[in-house]
Coordinates of C-alpha atoms in Angstrom, one line a residue:
X1 CA -104.3 52.3 -24.4
X2 CA -104.8 51.2 -28.8
X3 CA -107.4 54.2 -29.2
X4 CA -106.1 56.8 -26.8
X5 CA -102.2 55.7 -28.4
X6 CA -104.3 56.2 -32.5
X7 CA -106.2 59.8 -30.9
X8 CA -102.3 61.2 -29.6
X9 CA -101.6 59.8 -33.6
X10 CA -104.6 61.5 -34.9
X11 CA -103.9 64.9 -32.5
X12 CA -100.6 65.3 -34.0
X13 CA -101.4 64.8 -37.8
X14 CA -103.6 67.4 -37.5
X15 CA -101.7 69.9 -35.2
X16 CA -98.7 69.8 -38.0
X17 CA -101.8 70.5 -40.4
X18 CA -102.8 73.3 -38.8
X19 CA -98.5 75.2 -39.4
X20 CA -96.9 73.6 -36.2
X21 CA -93.8 72.3 -37.0
X22 CA -93.4 70.2 -34.4
X23 CA -95.2 68.7 -31.9
X24 CA -96.4 65.9 -29.3
X25 CA -98.9 64.5 -27.6
X26 CA -99.5 62.6 -23.8
X27 CA -102.2 60.0 -23.4
X28 CA -102.9 59.2 -19.7
X29 CA -105.7 56.8 -18.7
X30 CA -106.3 55.6 -15.4
X31 CA -108.6 53.3 -12.9
X32 CA -108.4 53.6 -9.0
X33 CA -110.4 52.0 -6.1
X34 CA -110.4 51.8 -2.8
X35 CA -111.2 51.5 0.7
X36 CA -111.1 53.0 4.0
X37 CA -112.9 52.1 7.9
X38 CA -112.6 53.6 11.2
X39 CA -113.1 52.6 14.9
X40 CA -114.5 48.8 12.9
X41 CA -116.8 50.5 10.4
X42 CA -116.2 51.4 6.3
X43 CA -115.7 54.8 6.5
X44 CA -115.4 55.6 2.5
X45 CA -115.1 53.7 -0.4
X46 CA -113.3 55.4 -4.3
X47 CA -114.0 54.6 -7.2
X48 CA -112.1 57.1 -10.1
X49 CA -111.6 56.9 -14.3
X50 CA -109.8 59.1 -16.5
X51 CA -108.5 59.0 -19.9
X52 CA -106.3 62.7 -20.9
X53 CA -104.6 64.0 -23.3
X54 CA -101.9 66.5 -23.6
X55 CA -101.0 68.5 -26.6
X56 CA -97.6 70.5 -26.9
X57 CA -97.5 72.6 -30.4
X58 CA -93.9 74.5 -31.5
X59 CA -93.5 76.9 -34.3
X60 CA -90.5 78.1 -34.1
X61 CA -88.9 78.6 -30.9
X62 CA -92.2 79.3 -29.4
X63 CA -94.2 76.3 -27.8
X64 CA -98.4 75.8 -26.2
X65 CA -100.2 73.3 -24.8
X66 CA -103.7 72.2 -24.4
X67 CA -105.0 69.6 -22.3
X68 CA -108.3 68.0 -21.9
X69 CA -110.7 65.5 -19.9
X70 CA -111.8 63.1 -21.7
X71 CA -110.6 62.0 -26.0
X72 CA -113.7 62.8 -27.9
X73 CA -113.1 62.6 -31.5
X74 CA -115.1 65.8 -31.9
X75 CA -112.8 67.9 -30.1
X76 CA -109.9 66.5 -31.8
X77 CA -109.7 69.5 -34.4
X78 CA -110.7 72.1 -31.8
X79 CA -108.1 71.2 -29.2
X80 CA -105.6 70.6 -32.1
X81 CA -106.2 73.9 -33.8
X82 CA -106.3 76.2 -30.0
X83 CA -102.9 74.2 -29.4
X84 CA -101.0 75.9 -32.6
X85 CA -102.7 79.3 -32.8
X86 CA -101.7 79.5 -29.0
X87 CA -97.7 78.9 -29.5
X88 CA -98.5 81.3 -32.9
X89 CA -98.9 83.9 -29.5
X90 CA -96.6 82.7 -27.0
X91 CA -93.3 84.4 -26.0
X92 CA -89.7 82.6 -27.5
X93 CA -88.1 80.0 -25.9
X94 CA -84.5 79.1 -27.8
X95 CA -84.8 76.0 -25.4
X96 CA -87.3 74.6 -26.2
X97 CA -87.9 71.5 -28.3
X98 CA -88.4 68.0 -28.9
X99 CA -85.8 65.5 -28.3
X100 CA -83.0 65.0 -30.2
X101 CA -84.8 62.6 -32.7
X102 CA -81.7 60.3 -33.1
X103 CA -82.0 59.8 -29.2
X104 CA -85.5 58.4 -28.8
X105 CA -86.0 54.5 -27.2
X106 CA -86.1 52.1 -30.1
X107 CA -86.2 49.3 -27.4
X108 CA -88.5 49.3 -24.4
X109 CA -87.6 47.6 -21.7
X110 CA -90.5 44.8 -20.2
X111 CA -90.1 46.0 -15.8
X112 CA -93.3 43.9 -13.9
X113 CA -94.9 47.5 -14.1
X114 CA -98.1 45.7 -13.7
X115 CA -99.9 43.3 -11.7
X116 CA -102.8 41.1 -13.9
X117 CA -105.1 40.6 -11.2
X118 CA -107.3 43.6 -10.5
X119 CA -109.1 43.4 -7.7
X120 CA -113.1 43.2 -6.0
X121 CA -114.0 46.5 -3.6
X122 CA -114.8 43.7 -0.9
X123 CA -111.7 42.2 -0.6
X124 CA -110.0 46.4 -0.2
X125 CA -113.0 46.8 2.3
X126 CA -111.8 43.4 3.6
X127 CA -107.9 45.2 3.8
X128 CA -108.6 47.6 5.1
X129 CA -110.5 46.6 8.6
X130 CA -108.5 43.7 9.0
X131 CA -105.5 45.9 8.8
X132 CA -107.4 48.4 11.6
X133 CA -108.3 45.4 13.9
X134 CA -105.4 44.8 13.9
X135 CA -103.3 47.2 15.3
X136 CA -106.7 48.1 17.9
X137 CA -106.0 44.7 19.8
X138 CA -103.0 45.8 20.6
X139 CA -103.2 47.2 24.1
X140 CA -103.0 51.0 25.1
X141 CA -104.3 51.9 21.4
X142 CA -107.3 53.9 22.6
X143 CA -108.1 55.6 19.5
X144 CA -108.2 55.0 15.4
X145 CA -107.2 57.8 12.2
X146 CA -108.2 54.4 10.3
X147 CA -107.0 52.1 7.8
X148 CA -107.1 52.3 4.5
X149 CA -106.6 49.3 1.4
X150 CA -106.3 50.6 -1.9
X151 CA -104.9 49.5 -5.5
X152 CA -104.4 51.6 -9.0
X153 CA -104.0 51.3 -12.5
X154 CA -102.2 53.3 -15.4
X155 CA -101.2 53.9 -19.0
X156 CA -99.0 56.7 -20.6
X157 CA -98.9 56.7 -24.3
X158 CA -96.2 59.3 -26.1
X159 CA -96.9 60.0 -29.6
X160 CA -94.6 63.0 -31.6
X161 CA -94.2 63.9 -34.7
X162 CA -90.9 62.4 -34.9
X163 CA -92.3 59.2 -35.0
X164 CA -91.9 57.9 -31.8
X165 CA -95.5 56.3 -30.0
X166 CA -95.6 54.2 -27.3
X167 CA -97.0 53.1 -23.9
X168 CA -96.3 51.6 -21.0
X169 CA -99.0 50.8 -18.1
X170 CA -98.3 50.1 -14.2
X171 CA -100.3 49.2 -11.0
X172 CA -100.1 50.2 -7.8
X173 CA -101.6 47.9 -3.7
X174 CA -101.5 49.8 -1.4
X175 CA -102.6 49.6 2.7
X176 CA -101.7 52.3 5.7
X177 CA -102.8 52.7 9.1
X178 CA -102.6 55.1 12.0
X179 CA -103.3 54.5 15.5
X180 CA -103.2 56.6 18.7
X181 CA -102.3 55.7 21.6
X182 CA -102.4 56.3 26.1
X183 CA -105.4 58.6 27.3
X184 CA -105.8 62.1 28.1
X185 CA -103.0 64.3 27.9
X186 CA -100.4 61.4 26.7
X187 CA -101.4 60.4 23.4
X188 CA -99.6 59.7 20.9
X189 CA -100.3 59.1 16.9
X190 CA -98.5 56.9 14.9
X191 CA -98.7 55.3 11.6
X192 CA -97.4 52.4 9.2
X193 CA -97.6 52.0 5.1
X194 CA -97.0 50.0 2.1
X195 CA -97.2 50.5 -1.1
X196 CA -96.3 47.9 -3.8
X197 CA -96.6 47.2 -7.7
X198 CA -97.5 43.8 -7.3
X199 CA -100.2 42.1 -5.0
X200 CA -97.4 39.6 -4.0
X201 CA -95.0 41.8 -2.9
X202 CA -97.2 43.7 0.1
X203 CA -97.1 43.3 3.3
X204 CA -100.1 41.9 4.9
X205 CA -102.9 43.3 7.5
X206 CA -101.5 41.7 10.0
X207 CA -98.1 43.0 10.1
X208 CA -99.7 46.6 8.6
X209 CA -101.6 46.9 12.2
X210 CA -98.7 45.0 14.2
X211 CA -96.3 47.9 13.1
X212 CA -98.6 51.2 13.7
X213 CA -100.2 50.4 17.1
X214 CA -96.2 49.5 18.3
X215 CA -94.5 53.0 16.7
X216 CA -97.5 54.6 18.2
X217 CA -97.4 52.7 21.8
X218 CA -93.1 53.7 21.7
X219 CA -93.7 57.3 21.7
X220 CA -95.9 57.4 24.7
X221 CA -94.2 59.8 27.9
X222 CA -92.0 61.7 25.7
X223 CA -89.2 63.8 26.8
X224 CA -87.6 67.1 26.0
X225 CA -84.4 67.9 25.4
X226 CA -82.2 71.1 26.2
X227 CA -80.9 72.4 23.6
X228 CA -77.2 71.2 22.1
X229 CA -75.6 69.9 19.5
X230 CA -75.0 66.2 18.8
X231 CA -74.9 63.3 16.5
X232 CA -78.1 62.7 15.0
X233 CA -79.6 59.7 13.2
X234 CA -82.3 59.6 10.7
X235 CA -84.9 56.3 10.8
X236 CA -84.9 55.3 6.8
X237 CA -88.3 56.3 7.0
X238 CA -87.4 59.9 6.8
X239 CA -83.5 59.8 5.6
X240 CA -84.7 59.6 2.3
X241 CA -86.6 63.3 2.7
X242 CA -82.0 64.0 2.4
X243 CA -81.8 62.7 -0.9
X244 CA -84.9 64.3 -2.0
X245 CA -83.3 67.7 -0.8
X246 CA -80.9 66.5 -3.1
X247 CA -82.5 65.8 -6.3
X248 CA -83.7 69.1 -6.3
X249 CA -80.4 70.7 -5.9
X250 CA -79.0 69.4 -8.3
X251 CA -82.2 69.6 -11.3
X252 CA -81.1 70.8 -14.1
X253 CA -83.7 73.3 -13.3
X254 CA -82.3 75.0 -10.1
X255 CA -79.4 74.6 -11.8
X256 CA -80.1 76.8 -14.7
X257 CA -81.9 79.6 -12.7
X258 CA -79.0 79.6 -10.4
X259 CA -80.9 78.7 -7.2
X260 CA -79.0 75.3 -6.2
X261 CA -76.5 75.4 -3.4
X262 CA -75.0 72.5 -5.5
X263 CA -75.0 74.8 -8.2
X264 CA -71.0 75.0 -8.4
X265 CA -70.1 71.6 -7.1
X266 CA -70.7 69.8 -10.5
X267 CA -67.3 67.0 -10.9
X268 CA -66.4 67.7 -6.7
X269 CA -67.1 66.7 -3.4
X270 CA -70.3 66.9 -2.1
X271 CA -70.7 64.2 0.5
X272 CA -68.1 61.8 1.7
X273 CA -66.4 59.6 0.6
X274 CA -68.5 56.6 1.9
X275 CA -71.6 57.8 -0.1
X276 CA -73.0 56.9 -3.7
X277 CA -75.9 57.6 -5.1
X278 CA -77.6 56.6 -8.1
X279 CA -80.6 57.3 -10.3
X280 CA -81.9 53.3 -11.8
X281 CA -85.4 53.8 -14.1
X282 CA -85.2 50.7 -14.7
X283 CA -85.4 49.0 -11.5
X284 CA -87.9 46.2 -11.5
X285 CA -91.6 46.3 -10.3
X286 CA -89.8 50.2 -9.1
X287 CA -92.3 52.3 -7.8
X288 CA -90.8 54.8 -10.8
X289 CA -89.7 52.9 -12.5
X290 CA -90.5 54.4 -16.4
X291 CA -90.2 52.3 -19.6
X292 CA -88.9 55.3 -21.3
X293 CA -88.5 59.4 -20.4
X294 CA -91.6 61.9 -20.7
X295 CA -89.4 62.7 -24.0
X296 CA -89.5 59.3 -25.7
X297 CA -85.7 59.6 -24.3
X298 CA -84.2 55.7 -23.4
X299 CA -83.4 56.4 -19.4
X300 CA -80.9 54.6 -17.7
X301 CA -78.8 54.3 -15.2
X302 CA -77.0 57.2 -14.0
X303 CA -74.8 57.2 -10.6
X304 CA -75.2 60.5 -9.4
X305 CA -72.8 60.6 -6.9
X306 CA -69.3 58.6 -6.8
X307 CA -67.4 57.6 -3.4
X308 CA -68.7 61.5 -3.0
X309 CA -68.0 63.0 -5.3
X310 CA -71.0 65.2 -7.7
X311 CA -70.9 63.5 -10.9
X312 CA -74.0 64.8 -13.4
X313 CA -76.9 67.2 -13.1
X314 CA -80.7 65.6 -13.1
X315 CA -81.1 66.7 -17.6
X316 CA -84.5 66.7 -20.1
X317 CA -83.6 68.5 -23.5
X318 CA -84.3 72.1 -22.5
X319 CA -82.1 72.1 -19.4
X320 CA -79.6 70.2 -21.5
X321 CA -79.4 72.5 -23.8
X322 CA -79.0 75.2 -21.9
X323 CA -76.2 74.4 -19.7
X324 CA -75.0 72.8 -23.0
X325 CA -75.2 69.4 -21.8
X326 CA -77.0 66.2 -24.0
X327 CA -80.0 65.4 -21.8
X328 CA -79.9 62.0 -19.4
X329 CA -83.6 60.8 -19.6
X330 CA -84.8 62.5 -16.7
X331 CA -87.3 64.1 -18.3
X332 CA -90.6 64.4 -16.5
X333 CA -94.3 66.3 -16.9
X334 CA -97.7 66.4 -16.6
X335 CA -100.9 66.7 -18.9
X336 CA -100.8 70.4 -19.4
X337 CA -96.7 71.8 -18.9
X338 CA -93.5 71.1 -20.3
X339 CA -91.3 68.5 -19.3
X340 CA -89.2 68.9 -16.0
X341 CA -86.5 66.4 -14.6
X342 CA -86.6 64.8 -12.6
X343 CA -84.9 61.4 -10.3
X344 CA -86.6 58.2 -10.7
X345 CA -85.6 55.3 -8.2
X346 CA -83.1 57.2 -6.2
X347 CA -81.7 55.9 -3.5
X348 CA -78.5 56.0 -1.6
X349 CA -76.3 53.4 -1.4
X350 CA -75.7 50.9 2.0
X351 CA -72.8 51.2 4.3
X352 CA -70.6 48.6 6.0
X353 CA -72.2 48.9 9.8
X354 CA -75.4 47.7 11.4
X355 CA -77.3 50.3 12.5
X356 CA -76.9 49.8 15.5
X357 CA -73.7 50.5 15.4
X358 CA -73.7 53.7 14.2
X359 CA -75.4 53.9 17.4
X360 CA -73.0 52.3 19.7
X361 CA -70.4 54.3 17.3
X362 CA -71.6 57.4 18.9
X363 CA -73.2 56.6 22.4
X364 CA -75.3 59.1 22.4
X365 CA -77.5 61.2 20.1
X366 CA -80.9 61.7 18.9
X367 CA -82.8 58.8 16.0
X368 CA -85.9 61.1 14.5
X369 CA -88.5 58.9 13.4
X370 CA -90.9 61.7 11.7
X371 CA -89.6 65.2 10.7
X372 CA -91.9 68.3 10.6
X373 CA -92.7 71.0 9.1
X374 CA -90.3 72.4 5.2
X375 CA -87.8 75.0 6.7
X376 CA -84.7 73.9 4.0
X377 CA -83.5 76.5 1.9
X378 CA -82.5 75.8 -1.5
X379 CA -80.2 78.2 -2.7
X380 CA -78.2 78.7 0.6
X381 CA -78.9 74.9 1.7
X382 CA -80.1 76.1 5.6
X383 CA -82.2 73.2 7.0
X384 CA -84.5 73.6 9.9
X385 CA -87.2 71.3 10.5
X386 CA -89.3 70.4 13.5
X387 CA -88.6 66.3 15.0
X388 CA -89.6 63.5 17.4
X389 CA -87.8 60.6 17.7
X390 CA -85.9 58.8 20.6
X391 CA -82.6 60.0 22.6
X392 CA -79.8 57.5 22.9
X393 CA -77.3 56.9 25.5
X394 CA -75.1 54.5 25.7
X395 CA -74.8 53.4 22.0
X396 CA -79.1 52.0 22.7
X397 CA -82.9 53.9 22.7
X398 CA -83.2 55.4 25.8
X399 CA -86.3 57.4 25.8
X400 CA -88.7 58.8 23.2
X401 CA -88.5 62.3 22.7
X402 CA -90.1 65.5 20.8
X403 CA -91.1 68.6 20.9
X404 CA -87.0 69.9 18.8
X405 CA -86.5 71.0 16.1
X406 CA -82.7 70.1 14.5
X407 CA -80.6 72.4 12.5
X408 CA -77.9 72.6 10.5
X409 CA -76.9 73.7 6.3
X410 CA -77.4 70.4 3.8
X411 CA -73.7 70.9 2.7
X412 CA -72.2 70.1 6.1
X413 CA -74.7 67.5 6.7
X414 CA -73.5 65.5 3.3
X415 CA -70.1 65.8 3.6
X416 CA -70.6 64.7 7.1
X417 CA -72.6 61.7 6.6
X418 CA -72.6 57.6 7.1
X419 CA -74.7 55.3 5.8
X420 CA -76.3 52.1 7.3
X421 CA -76.2 48.9 5.6
X422 CA -80.3 48.0 5.8
X423 CA -80.8 50.4 2.2
X424 CA -84.3 48.4 1.7
X425 CA -86.0 49.5 -1.9
X426 CA -89.7 50.9 0.3
X427 CA -90.0 54.4 -1.2
X428 CA -89.9 55.7 -4.3
X429 CA -86.7 57.6 -2.9
X430 CA -84.5 55.5 -0.5
X431 CA -82.0 55.9 2.2
X432 CA -81.0 53.4 4.4
X433 CA -80.1 54.7 8.6
X434 CA -77.9 57.7 8.1
X435 CA -76.1 59.2 10.9
X436 CA -75.3 62.2 10.7
X437 CA -72.2 63.5 12.5
X438 CA -73.7 66.9 14.3
X439 CA -76.5 69.6 14.1
X440 CA -78.4 71.9 16.3
X441 CA -81.0 70.6 18.5
X442 CA -83.7 72.7 20.5
X443 CA -85.4 71.7 22.9
X444 CA -85.7 73.5 26.1

């Protein structure tokens, strides 16, 4: 990455020479390979490489961005000159600017995000084939959408005119499979997948294949429900989506614009007392871990919700200025875009009861394993989504159900959530099994 960091440093120096008051350069380099199979045959192999640079020039309260694929030294002058010229024509933004120089990260943490091993394509091919073969070998599996295995490495570097110049690398390994069970009018699809930083943490092809097949088979012969109000339990595959809606609602951007249903809720009770929500960018091998944020600030663990009370927003420097608060190191940024606030490894802490105990507690209700559509209003909190899963009777999963719409308001849902004790860090946003005390179910 030294070549790319040198390019970024030179770009910053040239932007200053062309008249910028401040400047930064973001560089990104990535390599990925993947293989997929379907019905026992290799379907596709992929190999992709990229090297990109994004420049930001600031003149007073004006800023502009330019980006380029590749880092050609012959283009450096024109990129820097163009960024400064565009900044001179940009509308004023009183909140733009580099992060507070006194708060730039000085100690870059080692988060074990990079696996030194790079696989051969043949290994990924074998993994994909073995995964699908395992799934298709189970009785009742009649078709397949395929299986895929992938690996990638990315490096991100940031140089600012305030003297920050650091980079870090991360790898990812992934394995997935989707199959169909049944025949004729009674066919159901489901999937399984896993993504990790290090190969040694990845589930085996046998585990992924068996899980995908078992899930598809369990969904055969679904029933429809009559419309009613009932408790709803979210499986961990879908429970994190509720936390994703929460993250959007406490983004500094939404709060500054007044477009969040939680805009007046700081230091208020927004969840049930049993809920603690944490964001941890320094989680070892985390899927969204980062050594520093997109502005070069140190990013520390944050408790966003404690005993149900909302403690802070997600802030970068610009939204912090708008809200008269300091950034809490949550800036994210694309190559050609300004920083904006975003969560890292966000999770709801585990509760005391097992998922089985939660089902026994409600006796009857809906257990959701799949959500469909995006019927969520971030301004009002109104929530309505298609769902499928299982009906709970006598505290146990009784039979599969489908073609249901579940509806409520996120404000009400958050205040009536109970977490189970099965939290695992499988995704970038994680939550245990969650019970919502009552929702409207629309079926027949």
